[in-house]
Coordinates of C-alpha atoms in Angstrom, one line a residue:
M1 CA 100.9 132.1 88.8
T2 CA 99.3 131.1 85.3
T3 CA 102.5 130.0 84.1
K4 CA 103.4 127.7 86.9
V5 CA 100.0 126.4 86.6
V6 CA 100.3 125.5 83.0
K7 CA 104.0 124.1 83.4
G8 CA 102.7 121.9 86.6
S9 CA 99.8 120.9 84.4
L10 CA 101.7 119.9 81.8
W11 CA 104.1 117.4 84.4
T12 CA 101.1 115.9 85.7
L13 CA 99.6 115.3 82.4
V14 CA 102.7 113.3 81.7
G15 CA 102.5 111.7 84.5
Q16 CA 99.3 110.5 84.0
V17 CA 99.6 109.5 80.1
L18 CA 102.6 107.3 80.1
P19 CA 101.6 105.0 82.8
M20 CA 98.0 104.9 80.7
A21 CA 100.0 104.5 77.6
V22 CA 101.5 101.5 79.1
S23 CA 98.7 100.4 80.7
L24 CA 96.6 100.3 77.3
I25 CA 99.7 97.9 75.8
T26 CA 99.8 95.7 79.1
T27 CA 95.9 95.5 79.9
P28 CA 95.0 93.1 76.5
I29 CA 97.7 90.8 77.7
V30 CA 96.2 90.5 80.9
I31 CA 92.6 90.0 79.7
R32 CA 93.5 87.4 77.5
L33 CA 95.6 85.3 80.5
L34 CA 93.1 86.4 83.0
G35 CA 90.2 86.1 80.5
A36 CA 87.1 88.7 80.7
E37 CA 85.9 86.9 84.1
G38 CA 89.2 86.7 86.0
W39 CA 89.9 90.6 84.7
G40 CA 86.4 91.8 86.0
V41 CA 87.7 89.9 89.5
M42 CA 90.9 91.9 89.6
L43 CA 88.4 94.6 88.9
V44 CA 86.1 93.9 91.8
V45 CA 88.9 93.8 94.2
L46 CA 90.3 97.1 93.3
L47 CA 87.2 98.9 93.1
I48 CA 86.0 97.9 96.6
P49 CA 88.9 99.7 98.3
S50 CA 87.7 102.9 96.1
F51 CA 84.8 102.7 98.5
L52 CA 86.5 104.0 101.3
G53 CA 88.2 106.8 100.1
F54 CA 87.2 108.8 103.1
A55 CA 89.5 106.9 105.3
D56 CA 92.0 109.2 105.4
F57 CA 89.6 111.6 107.1
G58 CA 90.5 114.4 104.3
M59 CA 93.8 115.0 104.8
A60 CA 95.3 114.5 101.4
L61 CA 93.3 117.6 100.6
A62 CA 93.7 119.3 104.0
S63 CA 97.4 118.9 103.8
T64 CA 97.7 120.7 100.5
K65 CA 95.5 123.4 101.6
F66 CA 96.8 124.2 104.8
G67 CA 100.5 123.4 103.6
S68 CA 100.5 125.7 100.5
E69 CA 98.9 128.6 102.8
A70 CA 101.7 127.8 105.3
F71 CA 104.5 128.0 102.4
A72 CA 102.8 131.5 101.1
T73 CA 103.5 132.6 104.1
G74 CA 107.4 131.6 104.3
T75 CA 106.6 129.6 107.8
R76 CA 108.2 126.8 107.0
D77 CA 108.5 124.6 110.6
K78 CA 104.7 124.9 110.4
E79 CA 104.7 123.7 107.0
G80 CA 106.6 120.5 108.2
R81 CA 104.2 120.5 111.5
I82 CA 101.3 120.3 109.1
V83 CA 101.9 117.4 107.2
R84 CA 102.7 115.5 109.9
T85 CA 99.8 116.4 111.5
A86 CA 97.8 115.3 108.6
A87 CA 99.7 112.2 108.4
L88 CA 98.9 110.9 111.7
I89 CA 95.6 111.6 111.2
A90 CA 95.2 109.8 108.5
L91 CA 96.8 106.7 109.5
M92 CA 94.6 107.1 112.8
S93 CA 91.8 107.2 110.7
S94 CA 92.5 104.7 108.2
T95 CA 94.1 101.7 109.9
P96 CA 90.9 100.5 112.2
I97 CA 89.1 100.4 108.4
A98 CA 92.1 98.8 106.4
A99 CA 92.4 96.3 109.3
A100 CA 88.3 95.2 109.1
L101 CA 88.8 95.2 105.8
F102 CA 91.7 92.9 106.0
L103 CA 90.0 90.3 108.4
L104 CA 86.4 90.4 106.9
S105 CA 87.5 89.8 103.0
G106 CA 86.2 86.6 102.5
I107 CA 82.7 88.0 103.6
V108 CA 83.5 91.1 101.0
V109 CA 84.2 89.5 97.9
G110 CA 80.9 87.6 98.4
W111 CA 79.3 90.8 98.7
F112 CA 80.1 91.9 95.2
N113 CA 79.2 88.5 93.7
V114 CA 82.6 87.3 92.9
P115 CA 82.3 83.4 91.3
E116 CA 83.1 80.8 94.1
P117 CA 86.0 79.2 91.7
F118 CA 87.8 82.8 92.2
R119 CA 87.3 83.6 95.8
G120 CA 89.8 82.5 97.5
E121 CA 92.3 84.0 95.6
A122 CA 89.8 87.2 95.3
S123 CA 90.0 87.6 99.6
L124 CA 93.8 87.1 99.9
A125 CA 94.1 89.8 97.0
L126 CA 91.7 92.2 99.0
K127 CA 94.1 91.4 102.6
L128 CA 97.0 92.9 100.1
A129 CA 94.9 95.7 99.0
A130 CA 93.9 96.6 102.1
I131 CA 97.4 97.2 103.2
T132 CA 98.3 98.9 99.7
F133 CA 95.1 101.4 100.4
V134 CA 96.6 103.0 103.6
L135 CA 100.2 103.4 102.0
T136 CA 98.4 105.1 99.0
L137 CA 96.7 107.4 101.3
L138 CA 100.0 108.2 103.0
C139 CA 101.3 109.1 99.5
L140 CA 99.0 111.6 98.9
I141 CA 99.9 113.6 102.2
F142 CA 103.8 113.2 101.9
N143 CA 104.0 114.9 98.5
T144 CA 102.2 118.5 100.2
P145 CA 106.0 120.0 99.9
Q146 CA 106.2 119.2 96.3
L147 CA 102.7 120.3 95.3
A148 CA 102.7 123.2 97.4
R149 CA 105.7 124.8 95.5
L150 CA 104.2 123.6 92.3
R151 CA 107.3 121.3 91.6
M152 CA 104.8 119.0 89.7
D153 CA 107.9 117.5 88.1
L154 CA 109.4 116.0 90.7
N155 CA 105.7 114.4 92.3
T156 CA 105.6 113.1 88.3
L157 CA 108.8 111.5 88.2
V158 CA 107.9 109.8 91.8
N159 CA 104.6 108.5 90.8
T160 CA 105.2 107.7 87.3
G161 CA 108.3 106.0 87.4
F162 CA 106.8 103.2 89.6
R163 CA 103.4 102.8 88.4
V164 CA 105.3 102.4 84.8
L165 CA 107.6 99.7 86.2
G166 CA 104.2 98.3 87.8
A167 CA 102.4 98.3 84.7
I168 CA 104.8 96.2 83.0
A169 CA 105.2 94.0 85.9
I170 CA 101.8 92.7 86.3
P171 CA 101.5 90.8 82.9
I172 CA 104.9 88.9 83.4
V173 CA 104.2 88.0 87.4
I174 CA 100.4 86.7 85.9
Y175 CA 102.6 84.7 82.9
F176 CA 104.9 82.7 85.4
G177 CA 101.0 82.1 87.5
G178 CA 101.1 84.8 90.0
G179 CA 97.6 85.2 89.5
L180 CA 95.7 87.9 90.9
V181 CA 97.3 87.6 94.1
G182 CA 100.8 88.1 91.4
I183 CA 99.1 91.2 90.8
F184 CA 98.3 92.7 94.2
I185 CA 101.7 92.0 95.5
V186 CA 103.2 93.9 92.9
L187 CA 100.8 96.6 93.5
F188 CA 101.8 96.6 97.6
A189 CA 105.3 97.2 96.4
V190 CA 104.8 99.9 93.9
S191 CA 102.8 102.0 96.8
T192 CA 105.7 101.3 99.1
L193 CA 108.4 102.5 96.9
T194 CA 105.9 105.5 96.1
L195 CA 105.6 106.4 99.8
L196 CA 109.7 106.3 100.3
G197 CA 110.0 108.3 96.9
H198 CA 107.9 111.0 98.1
I199 CA 108.9 111.0 101.6
F200 CA 112.3 111.6 100.4
V201 CA 112.3 114.3 97.8
S202 CA 109.8 116.0 99.9
G203 CA 112.1 115.9 102.3
R204 CA 115.1 117.9 100.5
L205 CA 112.6 120.6 99.5
L206 CA 111.9 120.6 102.9
R207 CA 114.1 119.9 105.7
E208 CA 111.7 120.6 108.5
L209 CA 109.8 117.4 107.2
F210 CA 111.5 115.5 109.3
Q211 CA 110.8 116.5 112.9
I212 CA 108.6 114.8 115.6
S213 CA 106.2 118.0 116.4
I214 CA 102.9 118.2 115.5
E215 CA 100.8 121.5 114.7
R216 CA 98.6 121.6 117.5
A217 CA 96.6 124.4 116.5
A218 CA 96.1 123.5 112.8
I219 CA 94.6 120.1 114.6
R220 CA 90.7 121.7 114.8
P221 CA 90.7 123.4 111.4
M222 CA 92.2 120.5 109.6
L223 CA 89.2 118.3 111.5
K224 CA 86.7 120.6 110.9
F225 CA 87.9 120.5 107.3
G226 CA 88.3 117.1 107.0
S227 CA 85.1 116.4 108.5
G228 CA 83.3 118.2 105.7
L229 CA 84.9 116.3 103.4
V230 CA 84.7 112.5 104.9
V231 CA 80.3 113.6 105.3
A232 CA 81.0 114.1 101.2
G233 CA 83.3 111.2 100.5
V234 CA 80.9 108.8 101.4
A235 CA 78.3 110.2 99.2
A236 CA 80.6 110.8 96.8
I237 CA 81.9 107.4 96.8
L238 CA 78.6 106.1 96.4
L239 CA 77.9 108.4 93.8
T240 CA 81.1 107.7 91.8
N241 CA 81.0 103.7 92.3
L242 CA 77.2 102.7 92.8
D243 CA 76.9 101.9 89.3
R244 CA 79.7 99.3 88.7
F245 CA 78.4 97.5 91.7
I246 CA 74.9 97.7 90.9
L247 CA 76.1 96.5 87.5
T248 CA 77.9 93.3 89.0
K249 CA 74.9 92.4 91.5
V250 CA 72.2 93.3 88.5
T251 CA 74.2 91.2 86.1
S252 CA 78.1 90.0 86.4
V253 CA 81.6 90.8 86.7
E254 CA 82.1 89.9 82.8
T255 CA 79.7 93.0 82.1
L256 CA 81.6 94.8 84.7
A257 CA 84.4 94.1 82.5
F258 CA 83.3 95.8 79.5
Y259 CA 82.1 98.8 81.2
S260 CA 85.4 98.8 82.9
A261 CA 87.0 99.2 79.5
A262 CA 84.4 101.7 78.5
A263 CA 85.1 104.0 81.5
T264 CA 88.8 103.7 81.1
L265 CA 89.1 104.8 77.6
A266 CA 86.3 107.5 78.1
S267 CA 88.4 108.7 81.2
M268 CA 91.0 109.7 78.8
V269 CA 89.0 112.9 78.6
T270 CA 89.9 114.0 82.3
L271 CA 93.7 113.3 81.9
M272 CA 94.4 117.3 81.0
T273 CA 91.9 118.8 83.5
G274 CA 92.6 116.5 86.4
S275 CA 96.4 117.0 86.0
M276 CA 95.7 120.8 86.1
I277 CA 93.7 120.1 89.3
Q278 CA 96.8 119.0 91.5
S279 CA 98.5 122.6 90.5
L280 CA 95.0 124.4 90.9
M281 CA 94.4 123.2 94.2
P282 CA 97.3 124.8 95.7
A283 CA 97.2 128.3 93.5
F284 CA 93.5 128.4 94.0
S285 CA 94.5 128.5 98.3
Q286 CA 97.8 130.9 97.7
L287 CA 95.0 133.4 95.9
Q288 CA 92.5 133.6 99.0
G289 CA 91.7 137.0 100.1
A290 CA 89.7 139.9 98.6
E291 CA 93.3 141.3 97.2
N292 CA 94.1 138.2 95.3
R293 CA 90.2 138.0 93.9
E294 CA 91.2 139.3 90.4
A295 CA 93.6 136.8 90.0
L296 CA 91.6 134.1 91.3
T297 CA 89.2 135.1 88.5
A298 CA 91.2 135.3 85.7
L299 CA 93.0 131.9 86.7
Y300 CA 89.4 130.6 86.9
S301 CA 88.1 132.2 83.8
R302 CA 91.7 131.6 81.4
G303 CA 91.3 127.7 82.8
T304 CA 87.7 126.9 81.9
R305 CA 88.2 128.7 78.4
F306 CA 91.3 126.3 77.8
N307 CA 89.5 123.2 79.2
L308 CA 86.8 123.8 76.7
I309 CA 89.5 124.5 73.9
W310 CA 91.2 120.9 74.1
L311 CA 87.7 119.2 75.1
V312 CA 86.0 119.5 71.9
P313 CA 88.4 117.8 69.5
A314 CA 89.4 115.1 72.2
I315 CA 85.6 114.0 72.5
V316 CA 85.0 114.0 68.5
S317 CA 88.0 112.0 68.3
L318 CA 87.9 109.0 71.0
A319 CA 84.2 108.9 69.7
I320 CA 85.5 108.3 65.8
I321 CA 87.8 105.5 67.1
A322 CA 86.3 104.0 70.0
K323 CA 84.6 101.0 68.3
T324 CA 87.7 100.2 66.3
F325 CA 89.8 100.5 69.3
F326 CA 87.8 98.2 71.9
T327 CA 87.7 95.5 69.0
I328 CA 91.7 95.6 68.6
W329 CA 92.3 96.3 72.5
G330 CA 89.9 93.8 74.2
G331 CA 88.8 91.6 71.0
E332 CA 85.0 91.4 69.6
D333 CA 83.2 91.0 73.2
F334 CA 84.9 94.1 73.8
G335 CA 84.0 95.6 70.4
R336 CA 80.4 94.5 70.6
E337 CA 79.6 95.5 74.2
S338 CA 81.6 98.5 75.3
P339 CA 81.0 101.3 72.5
M340 CA 77.5 102.3 73.3
P341 CA 78.1 102.7 77.4
F342 CA 81.3 104.3 76.4
Y343 CA 79.5 107.1 74.2
I344 CA 77.3 107.7 76.8
L345 CA 80.0 108.0 79.5
L346 CA 81.8 110.4 77.3
F347 CA 78.8 112.6 77.1
G348 CA 78.5 113.1 80.9
L349 CA 82.2 113.3 81.3
A350 CA 82.7 116.3 79.2
F351 CA 80.2 118.4 81.4
N352 CA 82.1 116.5 84.5
V353 CA 85.2 117.6 82.9
L354 CA 84.4 121.4 83.3
A355 CA 83.3 120.8 86.4
Y356 CA 86.6 120.2 88.0
F357 CA 87.7 124.5 88.3
P358 CA 84.1 125.4 90.2
W359 CA 84.9 122.2 92.1
A360 CA 88.4 123.9 93.5
T361 CA 87.3 127.0 93.8
I362 CA 84.5 125.5 96.5
M363 CA 87.2 123.5 98.1
A364 CA 90.0 126.3 98.1
A365 CA 88.0 128.6 100.2
G366 CA 87.5 125.8 102.4
R367 CA 84.2 124.8 102.2
S368 CA 84.4 121.3 102.3
D369 CA 80.7 121.4 103.9
I370 CA 78.9 122.4 100.5
F371 CA 79.8 119.2 99.4
A372 CA 78.6 117.1 102.0
K373 CA 75.4 118.5 101.6
L374 CA 75.1 118.7 98.1
Y375 CA 76.7 114.9 97.5
W376 CA 74.0 113.3 100.1
I377 CA 71.1 115.5 98.8
E378 CA 72.2 114.0 94.9
L379 CA 71.9 110.4 96.5
V380 CA 68.6 109.2 97.2
P381 CA 67.6 110.2 93.5
Y382 CA 70.6 108.7 91.8
I383 CA 69.9 105.3 93.6
A384 CA 66.7 105.0 92.0
L385 CA 67.8 106.3 88.9
V386 CA 70.8 104.2 88.7
S387 CA 69.1 101.1 90.2
W388 CA 65.9 101.5 87.4
L389 CA 68.1 102.2 84.5
T390 CA 70.5 99.2 84.9
W391 CA 67.7 96.7 85.9
N392 CA 66.5 97.2 82.5
F393 CA 69.1 98.4 80.3
G394 CA 72.3 97.1 81.7
A395 CA 75.9 98.6 81.3
S396 CA 74.0 101.1 78.8
G397 CA 71.6 102.2 81.5
A398 CA 74.1 102.5 84.4
A399 CA 76.1 104.6 82.0
A400 CA 73.4 107.0 81.8
A401 CA 72.4 107.2 85.2
W402 CA 75.7 108.3 86.3
S403 CA 75.9 111.0 83.0
I404 CA 72.9 112.4 84.1
R405 CA 73.9 113.2 87.5
V406 CA 77.3 114.5 86.5
I407 CA 75.5 116.8 84.2
A408 CA 73.6 118.0 87.2
D409 CA 76.5 118.4 89.5
A410 CA 78.0 120.3 87.0
A411 CA 75.4 123.0 86.4
I412 CA 75.1 123.3 90.3
L413 CA 78.9 123.7 91.0
F414 CA 79.1 126.5 88.2
W415 CA 76.6 128.7 90.5
L416 CA 77.7 127.5 93.4
A417 CA 81.2 128.5 92.6
K418 CA 80.3 132.3 91.7
K419 CA 77.9 132.6 94.7
I420 CA 81.0 131.4 97.1
G421 CA 84.0 132.3 95.2
G422 CA 82.8 135.1 93.0
V423 CA 84.3 133.6 89.6
S424 CA 82.5 132.8 86.7
F425 CA 83.0 131.8 83.4
T426 CA 81.2 134.8 81.0
D427 CA 78.9 134.6 78.1
R428 CA 80.8 135.8 75.7
A429 CA 83.2 133.2 76.2
I430 CA 80.9 131.1 75.7
R431 CA 79.2 132.0 72.3
S432 CA 82.9 132.2 70.9
F433 CA 83.1 128.5 71.0
A434 CA 80.0 128.2 69.2
G435 CA 81.7 128.5 65.1
A436 CA 84.4 126.4 66.7
F437 CA 82.0 123.4 67.9
V438 CA 80.0 123.4 64.8
V439 CA 83.4 122.6 62.5
M440 CA 83.8 119.5 64.8
V441 CA 80.3 118.2 64.0
P442 CA 81.1 116.5 60.4
P443 CA 83.1 113.7 61.6
L444 CA 80.7 112.9 63.8
A445 CA 78.0 112.9 61.2
A446 CA 81.0 110.6 58.8
I447 CA 81.4 107.6 61.6
L448 CA 77.6 107.9 61.5
Y449 CA 77.5 107.2 58.1
F450 CA 80.2 105.0 57.5
R451 CA 79.7 102.9 60.7
E452 CA 83.6 102.1 61.1
L453 CA 87.1 103.9 61.2
N454 CA 88.1 104.5 57.8
S455 CA 90.6 106.8 55.5
A456 CA 87.5 109.5 54.6
V457 CA 86.4 109.4 58.3
I458 CA 90.3 110.1 59.4
I459 CA 91.0 112.9 57.0
I460 CA 87.3 114.6 57.5
N461 CA 88.8 114.4 61.4
L462 CA 91.9 115.9 60.5
I463 CA 90.7 119.1 58.1
C464 CA 87.7 119.8 60.9
M465 CA 90.5 119.6 63.4
I466 CA 92.8 122.1 61.5
A467 CA 89.7 124.7 60.8
Y468 CA 88.9 124.3 64.7
A469 CA 92.3 125.3 65.9
L470 CA 92.1 128.7 63.0
I471 CA 88.9 129.8 64.6
V472 CA 90.2 129.1 68.2
W473 CA 93.2 131.1 67.2
K474 CA 91.4 134.2 65.4
V475 CA 88.2 134.0 67.9
V476 CA 88.5 132.2 70.8
L477 CA 91.9 133.2 72.5
E478 CA 92.3 136.6 73.8
G479 CA 95.1 139.0 72.8
D480 CA 97.0 138.2 76.0
E481 CA 97.0 134.7 75.8
I482 CA 98.2 135.1 72.3
T483 CA 100.9 136.8 73.2
W484 CA 102.0 134.6 75.9
F485 CA 102.0 131.8 73.7
R486 CA 103.9 133.4 70.8
N487 CA 106.3 134.3 73.7
K488 CA 106.8 130.5 75.0
L489 CA 107.0 129.4 71.3
N490 CA 109.9 132.1 71.0
A491 CA 111.9 131.0 73.4
Y492 CA 111.5 127.4 72.8
F493 CA 113.0 128.0 69.3
V494 CA 115.8 130.5 70.2
R495 CA 117.0 127.9 72.7

């Protein structure tokens, strides 16, 4: 199972890195064509549907969980019925919400402080985004047969191919006068083609997908599971996006652009772990039960340690290139305004990334209600915190509030995963990282001393990364893990 998860995670990582790499090239072109304010308006229109992520009634995760369990028992007919049932429920719950967003788009863009000259175009773009939103939700359901079989290669090829084409098409459309509306026409086309691709590929893996019956017996447990996600999802969406909403209201869409650039670069540390979640959710779901507890604990512990291994050098490397990157990528304004919120967000994301594993453990156990309770308890103090810090410190305050919350959230999730799932990350494994972590401190000291990225900082970072890799190999990795890596390398080079 570990090998399948690793292989699937690598495919998903490729599927995230490639579109991001293309976007890093095309986004500066888009910023220069639209201007910082126009790009900020585009981000606002993209942000609005993200507040409605609960509209599928939790069927994306429900389909993955229950579909994976059906696949594990070899009941292909049931698996197909579960996917169709999830799609039907999601369509019924999301369409009215999308329709309301479509009809009220003019009013909604006004709530988000969109400048008057952009409101008409932003309203039409939001109408397109509302339709695209429903198609995107269905994509997350019809890829279930791929996820259940851990065929992340197929899932990645479908998602990535169209996303890359869309990223390339957007600056071309803007250049020829498409503006904001042209951007969202491209996104609509990408979602439509992606949905058709998932239906085709999943249908090849599961012929039973192309039937018309639903799994009536699964409706109630799926709705119960989904209801917890909906209650949690409303709070989670606010917790995730409230910083940007308040920042836009308190400052401007231009400040949102600087903040979003910081968040985009900082989110690169989530790529590896985010790619693992698509594999872990079906894997953890298939390992439920007392007879599989040892395998579940081993996968959880090993995955968490692997997260720590790559996370430390990734954070240090991003921290030392940040200011130079923002200046080259977005211009002097971004180089001046984005670094500080970036550093603050990066610190919080380090804890947020580690929390992915306990999150998946709790979710695979079917305890979505836990998140409903936790997120609503967090929401009220977070609203007060983010409002006060943003009002007083702008983008840096919004970043600080978000980071404080996710650090507290991570600590709680690790405790809950141990209590509910019976899994834990040992103190010994944490102590073994102490020496490796200390080795990566000099590059941070160097960038603080020189205040710019230069050859000395780069050389220090490379030397420290080599030393870090040696310590990890000698101290952190366990014997069976070293053997596994050696076998994989030997198999690769023998070919």
